[in-house]
Amino acid sequence: MKKDIRVWFSKTGSARFISHLDIMRCMTRAVRRAHLPLWYTQGFNSRVYMTFALPLSLGVSGLRESMDLRLEEEMAGQEIADRMNRVLPPDIHILEVTEPKMKPGEIEFAAYQVQIPSQDSQKLADDISSLFAREPLPVEKKSKHGVLTLDLHPELDRTKVTAEKNAVHIDTVLPAGSNFNISPTLLISCIKTYLKVEQPAQIVRTGLYNAAMQPFA
């Protein structure tokens, strides 16, 4: 009996520099080495059935990413997690295994935390807050159709900027999914363009949500 499962994992530390293609290869090797009862796609080039809800951009950490698998038979979620964690590299960790409740196509938003180092964090936080309040706030967004000019301001209504010791912290929820997507790197690019801030930022995706802001499950 085929069984669909959703594997939740974190991708942090040096693993944030692993591309999505390499993550797919890494996970394919891991599920095989874990000897899971995998279901393979049918056809001439049979492969492990594996889909990711919303791939992370290179350099972005993820605290709760998901990967769907199909098994040939039932297996306890904790057993799957334990087997995979024994063979996965450091900084990629299986959190839990559940049954899929939502389809990846239902994802409409993603939450991020952005950290920008600064010796004068209060001034930079004030400058960023003033920048994000500009209306309109045109930025250039690269797409497969070329470079588009986008007004970023309407997409920042769920964004909060705070000053911390030696850093500015930005909590933001941005459109995500297959229909319309705003990468947090666009915020960083906006800050660099308007405020001439060149400090490297750390970006962490903390969760995915549907249109009603329910956590992707």
Coordinates of C-alpha atoms in Angstrom, one line a residue, residues 134-205:
R134 CA 8.4 55.3 1.2
E135 CA 5.5 55.1 -1.2
P136 CA 6.2 54.1 -3.9
L137 CA 9.4 52.2 -3.3
P138 CA 10.6 51.0 -6.7
V139 CA 13.1 48.2 -6.9
E140 CA 14.3 46.1 -9.8
K141 CA 13.3 42.4 -9.7
K142 CA 15.0 39.9 -12.0
S143 CA 12.7 37.3 -13.5
K144 CA 12.8 34.8 -16.4
H145 CA 11.1 37.6 -18.5
G146 CA 13.9 40.1 -17.7
V147 CA 14.3 42.9 -15.2
L148 CA 11.0 44.4 -13.9
T149 CA 10.5 47.5 -11.8
L150 CA 8.3 46.6 -8.8
D151 CA 6.8 48.8 -6.1
L152 CA 8.0 47.0 -2.9
H153 CA 6.0 49.1 -0.5
P154 CA 2.7 47.2 -0.6
E155 CA 4.5 44.0 0.1
L156 CA 6.0 45.2 3.4
D157 CA 2.8 45.5 5.5
R158 CA 3.9 42.5 7.6
T159 CA 7.5 43.8 8.1
K160 CA 9.0 44.9 11.5
V161 CA 12.4 46.4 11.9
T162 CA 14.1 46.5 15.3
A163 CA 17.6 47.5 16.6
E164 CA 19.6 44.9 18.6
K165 CA 23.1 45.0 19.9
N166 CA 25.4 45.4 16.9
A167 CA 22.7 44.3 14.5
V168 CA 19.4 45.3 12.9
H169 CA 16.7 42.6 12.9
I170 CA 14.0 42.4 10.3
D171 CA 10.9 40.1 10.7
T172 CA 9.0 40.0 7.5
V173 CA 6.3 37.9 5.8
L174 CA 6.5 38.1 2.0
P175 CA 4.4 36.7 -0.9
A176 CA 5.7 33.2 -1.8
G177 CA 4.6 30.3 -4.0
S178 CA 4.1 29.6 -7.7
N179 CA 2.0 32.7 -8.5
F180 CA 3.9 35.6 -7.0
N181 CA 7.1 35.5 -5.1
I182 CA 9.2 38.2 -3.3
S183 CA 12.6 37.0 -2.2
P184 CA 14.0 38.5 1.0
T185 CA 17.2 39.2 -1.0
L186 CA 15.1 41.9 -2.8
L187 CA 14.8 43.7 0.6
I188 CA 18.6 43.5 1.0
S189 CA 19.1 44.8 -2.5
C190 CA 16.7 47.7 -1.8
I191 CA 18.6 48.6 1.4
K192 CA 21.9 48.5 -0.5
T193 CA 20.6 50.6 -3.3
Y194 CA 19.0 53.4 -1.3
L195 CA 21.1 53.4 1.9
K196 CA 24.4 52.2 0.5
V197 CA 24.7 49.5 3.1
E198 CA 27.1 46.8 2.1
Q199 CA 27.1 44.6 5.2
P200 CA 26.4 40.9 4.5
A201 CA 23.0 39.9 5.8
Q202 CA 21.9 36.6 7.3
I203 CA 18.5 35.3 6.1
V204 CA 16.5 32.6 7.8
R205 CA 13.1 31.3 6.5

